[in-house]
XYZ file of C-alpha atoms in Angstrom:
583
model
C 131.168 10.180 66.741
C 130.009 8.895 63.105
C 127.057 6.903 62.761
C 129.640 4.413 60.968
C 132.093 4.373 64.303
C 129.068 2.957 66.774
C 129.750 -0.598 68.045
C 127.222 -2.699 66.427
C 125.139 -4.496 68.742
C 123.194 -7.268 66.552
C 120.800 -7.904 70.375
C 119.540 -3.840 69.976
C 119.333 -4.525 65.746
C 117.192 -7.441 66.433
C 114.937 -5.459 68.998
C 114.600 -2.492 66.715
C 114.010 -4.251 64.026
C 110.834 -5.977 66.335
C 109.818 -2.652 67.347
C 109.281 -0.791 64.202
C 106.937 -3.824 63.081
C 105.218 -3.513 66.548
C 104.843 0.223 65.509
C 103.481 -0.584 62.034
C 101.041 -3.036 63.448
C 99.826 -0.590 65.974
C 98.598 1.595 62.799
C 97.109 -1.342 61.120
C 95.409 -1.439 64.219
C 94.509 2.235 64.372
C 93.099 1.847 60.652
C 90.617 -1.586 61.694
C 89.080 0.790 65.001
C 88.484 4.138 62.982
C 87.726 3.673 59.035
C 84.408 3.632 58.288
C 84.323 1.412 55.085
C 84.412 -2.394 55.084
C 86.696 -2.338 52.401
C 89.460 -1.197 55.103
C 87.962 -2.104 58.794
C 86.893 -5.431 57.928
C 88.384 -7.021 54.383
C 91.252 -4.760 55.643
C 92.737 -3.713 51.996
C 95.689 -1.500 53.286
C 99.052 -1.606 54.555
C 100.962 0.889 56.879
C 104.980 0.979 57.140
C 107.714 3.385 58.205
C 110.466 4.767 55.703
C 114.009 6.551 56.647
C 114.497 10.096 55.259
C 115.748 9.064 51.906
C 112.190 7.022 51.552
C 113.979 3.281 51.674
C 111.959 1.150 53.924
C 112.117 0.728 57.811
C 109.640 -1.939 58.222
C 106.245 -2.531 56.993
C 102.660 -4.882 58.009
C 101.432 -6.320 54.418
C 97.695 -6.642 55.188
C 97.240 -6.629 51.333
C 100.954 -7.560 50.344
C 100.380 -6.040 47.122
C 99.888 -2.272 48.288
C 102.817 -2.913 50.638
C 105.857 -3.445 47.994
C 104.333 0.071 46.277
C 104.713 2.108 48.856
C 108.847 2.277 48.785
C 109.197 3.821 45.255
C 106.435 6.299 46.196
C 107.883 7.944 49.561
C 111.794 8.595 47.259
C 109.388 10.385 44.639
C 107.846 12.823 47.219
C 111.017 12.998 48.177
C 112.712 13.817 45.221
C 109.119 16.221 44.563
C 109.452 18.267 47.180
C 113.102 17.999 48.233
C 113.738 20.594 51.143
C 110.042 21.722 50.780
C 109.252 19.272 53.588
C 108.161 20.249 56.868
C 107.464 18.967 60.417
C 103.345 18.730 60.680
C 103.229 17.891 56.491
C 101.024 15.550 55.178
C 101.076 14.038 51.660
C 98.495 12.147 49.631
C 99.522 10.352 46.476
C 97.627 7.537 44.369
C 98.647 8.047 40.719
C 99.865 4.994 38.660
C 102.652 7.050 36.673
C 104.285 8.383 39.511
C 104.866 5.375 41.220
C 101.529 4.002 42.689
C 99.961 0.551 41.781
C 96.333 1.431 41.789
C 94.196 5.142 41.525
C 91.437 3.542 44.233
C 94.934 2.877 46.483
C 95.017 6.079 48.346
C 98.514 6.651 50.696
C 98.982 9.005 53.041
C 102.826 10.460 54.017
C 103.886 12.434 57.214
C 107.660 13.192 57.138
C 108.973 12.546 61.115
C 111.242 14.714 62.592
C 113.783 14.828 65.491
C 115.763 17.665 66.808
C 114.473 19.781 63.397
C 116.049 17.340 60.601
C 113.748 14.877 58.666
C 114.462 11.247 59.984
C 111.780 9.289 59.231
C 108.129 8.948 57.455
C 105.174 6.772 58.244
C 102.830 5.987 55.916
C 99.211 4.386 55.297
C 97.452 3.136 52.393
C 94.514 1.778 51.543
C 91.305 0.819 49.148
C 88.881 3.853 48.769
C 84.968 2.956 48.521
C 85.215 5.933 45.453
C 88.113 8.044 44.285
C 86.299 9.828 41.107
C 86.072 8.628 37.392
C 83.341 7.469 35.214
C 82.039 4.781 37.569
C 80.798 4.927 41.206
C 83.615 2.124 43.146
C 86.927 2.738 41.429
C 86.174 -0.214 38.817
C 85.360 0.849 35.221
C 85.755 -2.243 32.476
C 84.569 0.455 30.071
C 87.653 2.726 30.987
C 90.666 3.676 27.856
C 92.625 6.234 29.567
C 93.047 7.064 33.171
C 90.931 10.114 33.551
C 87.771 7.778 33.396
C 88.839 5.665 35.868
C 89.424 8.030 38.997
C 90.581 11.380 39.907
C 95.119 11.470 39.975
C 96.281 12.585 42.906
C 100.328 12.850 42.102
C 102.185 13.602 44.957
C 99.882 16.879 47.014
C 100.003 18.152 50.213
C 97.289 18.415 52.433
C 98.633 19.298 55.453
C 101.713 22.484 55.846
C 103.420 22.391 58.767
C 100.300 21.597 60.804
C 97.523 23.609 58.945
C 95.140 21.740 56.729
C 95.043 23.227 53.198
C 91.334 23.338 52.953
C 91.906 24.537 48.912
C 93.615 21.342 48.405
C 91.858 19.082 50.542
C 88.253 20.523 49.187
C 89.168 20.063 45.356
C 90.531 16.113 46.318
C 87.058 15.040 47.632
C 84.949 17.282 45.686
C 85.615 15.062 43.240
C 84.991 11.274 45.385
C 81.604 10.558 45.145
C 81.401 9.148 49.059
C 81.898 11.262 52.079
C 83.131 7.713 53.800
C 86.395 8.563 51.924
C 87.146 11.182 53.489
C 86.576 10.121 56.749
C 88.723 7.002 55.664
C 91.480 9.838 54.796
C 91.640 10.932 58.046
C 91.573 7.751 59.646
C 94.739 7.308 57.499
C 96.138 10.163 58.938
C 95.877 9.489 62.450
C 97.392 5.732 61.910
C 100.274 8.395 60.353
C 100.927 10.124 63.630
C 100.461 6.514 65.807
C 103.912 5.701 63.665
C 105.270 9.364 63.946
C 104.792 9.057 67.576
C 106.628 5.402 67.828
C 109.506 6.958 65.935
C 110.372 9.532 67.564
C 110.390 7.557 70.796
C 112.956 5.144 69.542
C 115.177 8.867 68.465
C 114.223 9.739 71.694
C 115.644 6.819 73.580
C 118.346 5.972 71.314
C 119.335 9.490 69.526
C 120.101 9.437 65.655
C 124.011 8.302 65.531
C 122.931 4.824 67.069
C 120.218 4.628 64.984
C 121.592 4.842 62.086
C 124.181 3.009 62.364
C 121.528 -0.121 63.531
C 119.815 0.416 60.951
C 122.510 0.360 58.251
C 123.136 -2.710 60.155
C 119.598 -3.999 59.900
C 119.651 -3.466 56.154
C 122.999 -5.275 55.596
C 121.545 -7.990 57.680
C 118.542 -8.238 56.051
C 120.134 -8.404 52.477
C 122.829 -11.090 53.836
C 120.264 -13.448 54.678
C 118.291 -12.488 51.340
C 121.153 -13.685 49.155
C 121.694 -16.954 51.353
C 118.348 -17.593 50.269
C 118.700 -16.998 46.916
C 122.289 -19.060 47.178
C 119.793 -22.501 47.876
C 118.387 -22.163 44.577
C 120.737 -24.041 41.789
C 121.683 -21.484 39.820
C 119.809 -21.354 36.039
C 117.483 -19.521 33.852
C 113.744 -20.801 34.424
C 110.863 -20.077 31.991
C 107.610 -19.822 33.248
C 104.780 -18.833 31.359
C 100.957 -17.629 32.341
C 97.601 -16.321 30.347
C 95.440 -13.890 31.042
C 92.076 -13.503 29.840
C 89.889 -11.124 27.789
C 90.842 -7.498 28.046
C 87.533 -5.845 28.267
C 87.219 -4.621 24.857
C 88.167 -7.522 22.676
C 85.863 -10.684 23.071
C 88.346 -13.603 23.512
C 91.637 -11.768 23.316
C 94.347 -13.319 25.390
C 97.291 -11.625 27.256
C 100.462 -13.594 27.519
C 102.717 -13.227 30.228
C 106.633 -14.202 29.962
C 109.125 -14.814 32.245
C 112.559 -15.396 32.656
C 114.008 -16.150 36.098
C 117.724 -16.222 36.349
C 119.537 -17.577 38.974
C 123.427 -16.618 39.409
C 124.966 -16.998 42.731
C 123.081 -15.199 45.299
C 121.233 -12.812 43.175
C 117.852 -13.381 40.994
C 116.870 -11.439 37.956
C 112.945 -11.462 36.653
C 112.849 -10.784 33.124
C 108.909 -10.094 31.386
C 110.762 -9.368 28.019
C 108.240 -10.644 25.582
C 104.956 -10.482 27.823
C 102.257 -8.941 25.427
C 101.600 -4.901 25.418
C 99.752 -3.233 26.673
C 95.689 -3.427 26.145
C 93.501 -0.554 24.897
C 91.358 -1.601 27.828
C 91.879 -1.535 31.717
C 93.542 -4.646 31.699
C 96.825 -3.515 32.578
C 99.481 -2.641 35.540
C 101.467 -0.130 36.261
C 105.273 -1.163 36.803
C 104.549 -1.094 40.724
C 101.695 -3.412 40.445
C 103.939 -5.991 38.709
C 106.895 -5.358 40.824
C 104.653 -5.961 43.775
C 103.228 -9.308 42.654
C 106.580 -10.164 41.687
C 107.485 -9.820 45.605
C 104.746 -10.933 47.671
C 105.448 -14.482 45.172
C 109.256 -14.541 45.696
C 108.775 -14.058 49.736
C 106.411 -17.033 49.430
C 109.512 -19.537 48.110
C 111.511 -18.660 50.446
C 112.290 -17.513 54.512
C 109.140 -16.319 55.550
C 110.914 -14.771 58.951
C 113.060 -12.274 56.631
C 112.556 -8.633 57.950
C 111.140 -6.661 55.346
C 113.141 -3.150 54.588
C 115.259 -1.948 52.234
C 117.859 -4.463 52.309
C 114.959 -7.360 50.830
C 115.443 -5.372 47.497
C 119.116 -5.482 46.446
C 119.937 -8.864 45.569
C 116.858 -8.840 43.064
C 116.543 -7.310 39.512
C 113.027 -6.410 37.514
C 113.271 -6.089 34.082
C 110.164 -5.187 32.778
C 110.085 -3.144 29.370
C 107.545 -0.237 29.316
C 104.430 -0.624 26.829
C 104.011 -4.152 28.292
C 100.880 -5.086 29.542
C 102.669 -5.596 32.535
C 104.097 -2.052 32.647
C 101.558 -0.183 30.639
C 102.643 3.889 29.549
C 100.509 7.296 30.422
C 97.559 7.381 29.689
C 96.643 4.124 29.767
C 93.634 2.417 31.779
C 95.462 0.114 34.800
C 92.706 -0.334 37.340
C 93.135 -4.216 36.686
C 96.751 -3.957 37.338
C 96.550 -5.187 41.341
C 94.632 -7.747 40.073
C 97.106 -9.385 37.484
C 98.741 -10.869 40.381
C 96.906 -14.236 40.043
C 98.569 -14.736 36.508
C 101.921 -13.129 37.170
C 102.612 -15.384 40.130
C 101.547 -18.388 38.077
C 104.528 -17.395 35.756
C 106.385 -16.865 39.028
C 105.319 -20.566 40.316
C 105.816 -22.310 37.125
C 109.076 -21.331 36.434
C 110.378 -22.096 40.221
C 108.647 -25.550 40.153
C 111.786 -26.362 37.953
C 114.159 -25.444 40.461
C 112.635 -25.561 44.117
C 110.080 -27.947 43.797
C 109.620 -28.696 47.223
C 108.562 -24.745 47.855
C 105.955 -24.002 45.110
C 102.190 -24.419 45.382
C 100.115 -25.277 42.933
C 97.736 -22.350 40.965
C 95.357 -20.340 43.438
C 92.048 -19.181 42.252
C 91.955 -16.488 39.931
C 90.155 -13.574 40.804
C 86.156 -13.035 39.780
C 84.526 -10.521 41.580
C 81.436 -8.542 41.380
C 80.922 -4.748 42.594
C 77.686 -3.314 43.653
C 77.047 0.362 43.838
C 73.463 1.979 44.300
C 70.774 3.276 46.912
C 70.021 2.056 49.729
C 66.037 2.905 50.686
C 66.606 2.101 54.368
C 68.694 5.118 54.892
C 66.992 7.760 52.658
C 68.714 5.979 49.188
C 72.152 6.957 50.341
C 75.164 5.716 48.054
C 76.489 2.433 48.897
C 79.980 0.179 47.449
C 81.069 -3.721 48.201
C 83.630 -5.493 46.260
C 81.471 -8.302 48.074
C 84.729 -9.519 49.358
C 83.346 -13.016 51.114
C 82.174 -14.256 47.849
C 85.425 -14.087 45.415
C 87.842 -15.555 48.405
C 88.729 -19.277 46.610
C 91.682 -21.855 47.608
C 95.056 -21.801 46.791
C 97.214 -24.454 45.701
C 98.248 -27.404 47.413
C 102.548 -27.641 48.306
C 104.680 -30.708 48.730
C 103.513 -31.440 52.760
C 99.990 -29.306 53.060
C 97.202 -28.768 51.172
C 96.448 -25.300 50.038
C 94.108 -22.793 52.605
C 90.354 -23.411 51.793
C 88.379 -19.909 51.436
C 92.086 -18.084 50.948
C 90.927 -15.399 48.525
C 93.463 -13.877 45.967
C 97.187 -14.257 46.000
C 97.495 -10.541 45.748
C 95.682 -10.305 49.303
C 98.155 -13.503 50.451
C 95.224 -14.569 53.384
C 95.017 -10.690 54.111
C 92.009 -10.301 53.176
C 89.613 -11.315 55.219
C 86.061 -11.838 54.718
C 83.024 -9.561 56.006
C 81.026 -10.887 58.646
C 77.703 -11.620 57.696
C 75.692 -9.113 59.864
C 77.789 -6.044 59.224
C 77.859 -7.087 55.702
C 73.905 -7.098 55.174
C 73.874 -3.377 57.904
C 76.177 -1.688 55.516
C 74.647 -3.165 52.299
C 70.988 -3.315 51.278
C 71.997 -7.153 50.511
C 70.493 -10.146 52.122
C 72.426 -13.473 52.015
C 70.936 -16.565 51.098
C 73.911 -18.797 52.242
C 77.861 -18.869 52.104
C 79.741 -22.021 52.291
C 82.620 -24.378 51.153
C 82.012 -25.595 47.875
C 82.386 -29.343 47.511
C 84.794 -30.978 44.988
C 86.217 -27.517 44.004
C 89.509 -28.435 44.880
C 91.978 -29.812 42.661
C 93.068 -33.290 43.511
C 96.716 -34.446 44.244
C 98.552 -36.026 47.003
C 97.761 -32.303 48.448
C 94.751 -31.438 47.850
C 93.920 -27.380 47.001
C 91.741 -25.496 49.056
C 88.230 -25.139 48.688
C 86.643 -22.688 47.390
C 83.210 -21.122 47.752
C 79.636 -20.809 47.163
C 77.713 -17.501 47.469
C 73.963 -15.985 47.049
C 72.554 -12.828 47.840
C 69.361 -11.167 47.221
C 69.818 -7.513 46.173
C 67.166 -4.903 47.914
C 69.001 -1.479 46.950
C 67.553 0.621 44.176
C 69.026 1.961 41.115
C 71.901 -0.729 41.559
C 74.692 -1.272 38.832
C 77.129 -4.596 39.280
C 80.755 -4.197 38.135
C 82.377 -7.284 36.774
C 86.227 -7.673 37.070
C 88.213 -10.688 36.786
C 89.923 -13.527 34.829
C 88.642 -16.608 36.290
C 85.385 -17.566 34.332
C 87.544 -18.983 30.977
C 88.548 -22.597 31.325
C 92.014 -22.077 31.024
C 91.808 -19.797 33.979
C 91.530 -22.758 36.237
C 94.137 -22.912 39.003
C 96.968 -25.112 37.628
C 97.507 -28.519 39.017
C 101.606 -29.788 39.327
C 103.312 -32.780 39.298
C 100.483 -35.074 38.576
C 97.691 -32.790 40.447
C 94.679 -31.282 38.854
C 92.852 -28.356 38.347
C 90.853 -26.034 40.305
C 87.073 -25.714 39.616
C 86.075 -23.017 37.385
C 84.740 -19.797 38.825
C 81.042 -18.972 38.143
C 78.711 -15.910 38.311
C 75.344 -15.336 37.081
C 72.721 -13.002 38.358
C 68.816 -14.076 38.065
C 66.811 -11.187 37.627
C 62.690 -11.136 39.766
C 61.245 -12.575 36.430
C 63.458 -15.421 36.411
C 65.956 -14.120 33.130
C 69.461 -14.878 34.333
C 72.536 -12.497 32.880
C 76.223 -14.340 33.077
C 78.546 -11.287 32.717
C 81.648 -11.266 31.051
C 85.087 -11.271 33.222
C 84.462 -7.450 32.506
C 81.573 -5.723 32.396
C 78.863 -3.345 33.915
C 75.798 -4.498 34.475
C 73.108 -1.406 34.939
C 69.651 -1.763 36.763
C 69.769 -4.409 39.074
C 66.382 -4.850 40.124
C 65.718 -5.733 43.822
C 64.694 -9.106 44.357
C 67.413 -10.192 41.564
C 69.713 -12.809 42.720
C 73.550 -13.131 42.750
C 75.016 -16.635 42.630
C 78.627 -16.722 42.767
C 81.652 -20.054 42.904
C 84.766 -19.332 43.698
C 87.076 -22.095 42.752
C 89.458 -24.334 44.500
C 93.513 -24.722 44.050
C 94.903 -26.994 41.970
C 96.352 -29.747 43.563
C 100.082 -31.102 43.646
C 101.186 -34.535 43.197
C 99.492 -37.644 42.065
C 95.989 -37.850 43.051
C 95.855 -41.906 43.723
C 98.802 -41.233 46.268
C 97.069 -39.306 48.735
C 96.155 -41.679 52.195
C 92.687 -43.354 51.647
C 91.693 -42.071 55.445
C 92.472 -38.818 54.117
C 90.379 -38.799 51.616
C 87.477 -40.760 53.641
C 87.981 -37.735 56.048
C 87.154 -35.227 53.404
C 83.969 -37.379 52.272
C 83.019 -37.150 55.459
C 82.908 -34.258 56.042
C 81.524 -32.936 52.652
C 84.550 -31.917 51.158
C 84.643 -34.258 48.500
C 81.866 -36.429 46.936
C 82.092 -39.927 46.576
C 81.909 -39.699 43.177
C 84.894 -37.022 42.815
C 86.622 -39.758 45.655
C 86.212 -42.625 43.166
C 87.053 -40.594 39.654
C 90.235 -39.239 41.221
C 91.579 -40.532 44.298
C 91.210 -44.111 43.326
C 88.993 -44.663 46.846
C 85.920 -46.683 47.004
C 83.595 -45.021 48.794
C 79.741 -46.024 49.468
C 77.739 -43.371 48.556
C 75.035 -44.658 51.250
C 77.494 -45.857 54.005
C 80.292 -43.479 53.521
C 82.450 -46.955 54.224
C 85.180 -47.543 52.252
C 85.450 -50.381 50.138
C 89.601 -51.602 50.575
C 89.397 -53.984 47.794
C 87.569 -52.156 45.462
C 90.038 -49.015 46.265
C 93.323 -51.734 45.843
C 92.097 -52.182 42.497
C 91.486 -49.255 41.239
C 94.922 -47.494 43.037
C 96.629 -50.541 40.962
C 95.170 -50.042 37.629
């Protein structure tokens, strides 16, 4: 019997569909018990997912939604790469931007699955490497033109043949990563592989490949049905939206504009960058999967957040977006920024579906600023150390009709993925003290809905021979997080770094920054969200409630929320905040 002549039963759909995201999570777990780096077993930048022979996706656990969406287009290339030169016991390693990844420090790991000798399935793991090669220690290089001084490319390799390690291969990859911890990290990777290889075959096992199929084909149909009924809510339309993004490393000042298109025609949705700027001669640019990821982690915001995420998510949407964009940049340029031109293409995203679905936008999140360290550390015989210093760079996002935004959120990119390091394992992995880490009053935009907090860092750097990587967009006043209807912005991100004799250096959104001395001082602000709706209409007690509790100063309380607070008291003053909500 055909896979196509199996009674559908939507009850076993529904449960498979539950149990290949059990399976996925149970590698995420595997991957946040064995890594070694905080990058992966605490921020937790990676994603693991399962893929059907072809390399469409099964099901997938976004930890960092934009490594997830990249993952799809990669598995059909090794597939298409290697064709019938895929065996049981295989394992693949890819990261290269031009054949399909979104960032060279984004390492994935493949292992084809296979049941009664034919290739059914793949698992898959990917995540942030401490190192992968180039000109700088960390995988960040501001000063990178081309891709060869930003990492070593690993297109589509295999490391494992049927079983046996390829010690030739697998030597020449990490002869060329700076950090032992990668590797280890690799083969963490590997073994959250065989967790899903093992949960696969199980299901093939219990179920046998004619009913699986034809569930799955199911699944997907399912799965795209309820996509387009989505999309069908939206009136239909073409929707401009419009974002900026800021100084691309080599030009002081320059400006990248991004341009978008959104149109709306029964139940499918096209995203159109025709017109966005091109491409930089810096590292300020994405690869197409970068952009096609931001572009989805932003749609699944706006709309069902219970939709099952495989293969049938993608077909009702289109991405145009013309090569030699910034946004889509061609071999050989520098893309390391790519992941994080998320903040700015989702603000396109939001603005233009603030026209149509109003009631489902948020306001601007904080645009990323973030500062990596690499160096010595003296406590352990000056071996090599990286942090993206994740805690510090996590601001709010924006408020949305019914809730303010998530204080101490971090990047839209990560979605609340990323989480932040806890303080002791932070300062045991890092010869970095902290001084303090906390919310950072009045960074919020105001509205009806406030935005979420941001933050307010300092550490004390003790490491020797320490450089400090700048990489961001959010330290230009027009990179505020973007108020709507009526709310306002964000505070401005800030980062300066006060040297032992008391000379303070204020890097650029990109830039290195050699010999650190110990004893210097980082300060770092993350900004709030902006805020949505008018300001004056948010419920006095609200705001009282954020005064007291040091959310918002009395000041900020009076200047934009129209509420009279005593600054000594904390009491509000009704007729003093009747007149000023009137006027």
């Amino acid at each position: 019997m055909s896979s196509a002549e199996h009674t559908i039963d939507p009850i076993l759909a529904s449960v498979l569909q539950r149990r290949l995201k059990s399976i996925t999570e149970e590698m995420g777990l595997t991957l946040l018990r064995t890594t070694r780096s905080p990058i992966l077993n605490e921020a937790r930048d990676f994603v693991t997912g399962l893929y059907d022979a072809q390399g469409d996706m099964l099901e997938q656990t976004e930890y960092i939604p934009v490594l997830a969406f990249a993952l799809q287009p990669v598995c059909r290339r090794i597939v298409e790469f290697f064709g019938d030169d895929i065996h049981d016991g295989d394992v693949i390693l890819h990261n290269d931007v031009f054949s399909g990844g979104n960032q060279n420090a984004d390492v994935a790991a493949f292992k084809p699955i296979f049941h009664a000798g034919k290739l059914v399935a793949w698992a898959a793991c990917k995540g942030h490497q401490a190192d992968i090669g180039g000109a700088v220690a960390g995988g960040y290089n501001p000063e990178a033109r081309e891709v060869w001084q930003e990492a070593f490319r690993i297109p589509p390799v295999k490391v494992y043949d049927r079983g046996r390690r390829r010690d030739d291969v697998w030597n020449l990859i990490f002869a060329n990563v700076r950090l032992k911890i990668v590797e280890e990290d690799i083969k963490a990777q590997l073994g959250g592989c065989v967790v899903g290889e093992r949960g696969v075959k199980a299901l093939y096992e219990r179920y046998g490949p004619d009913v699986l199929a034809a569930q799955l084909a199911q699944l997907f149909d399912s799965t795209e049905r309820i996509v387009r009924a989505e999309i069908t809510k939206i009136p239909d339309g073409r929707y401009q939206g419009s974002s900026v993004a800021h100084y691309d490393g080599v030009n002081v000042g320059s400006t990248m504009n991004i341009e978008l298109a959104v149109t709306v025609a029964g139940s499918e949705v096209t995203f159109d960058f025709t017109g966005s700027s091109p491409q930089t001669p810096g590292f300020v640019n994405a690869p197409y999967a970068a952009t096609a990821s931001a572009l989805m982690l932003t749609f699944l915001m706006l709309i069902n957040p219970d939709i099952p995420h495989n293969a049938g998510l993608h077909r009702p949407i289109r991405i145009v977006n013309p090569e030699g964009s910034f946004l889509n940049a061609a071999f050989p340029a520098a893309t390391t920024f790519g992941n994080s031109l998320t903040g700015p293409t989702s603000d396109a995203i939001l603005r233009a579906f603030a026209q149509a679905i109003p009631e489902m936008v948020t306001a601007g999140w904080n645009r990323m600023i973030s500062l990596a360290l690499t160096g010595e550390d003296p406590r352990h015989a000056g071996r090599r150390f990286v942090d993206i210093l994740f805690l510090a760079l996590k601001g709010g996002s924006g408020g949305t009709q019914g809730a303010d935004g998530y204080d101490h959120i971090g990047l839209i990119n990560c979605a609340g993925g990323l989480a932040a390091q806890d303080y002791e394992m932070f300062e045991i992995h890092n010869p970095v003290h902290i001084e303090f880490h906390e919310y950072w009053p009045d960074s919020a935009g105001a509205g009806r809905w406030r935005g979420g907090l941001g933050v307010e860092s300092e550490f004390v750097v003790a490491g020797h021979n320490v450089t400090a990587i700048a990489f961001g967009d959010g330290v230009d006043e027009e990179a505020r997080a973007f108020g709507l209807f009526g709310g306002t912005t964000g505070a401005i991100n800030t980062l300066s770094i006060e040297a032992p004799d008391g000379s303070v250096r204020r890097p650029k959104a990109k830039q290195i920054l050699r010999d650190i001395m110990p004893g210097s001082r980082i300060r770092q602000q993350a900004g709030g969200g902006g805020g949505y709706g008018a300001a004056h209409e948010r419920p006095i007690d609200v705001v009282l409630e954020d005064v007291h509790n040091g959310l918002v100063s009395p000041d900020q309380a009076r200047a934009l929320y129209a509420v009279a607070v005593d600054p000594e008291t904390l009491a509000v003053d009704r007729a003093a905040t009747e007149k000023l909500r009137k006027s």
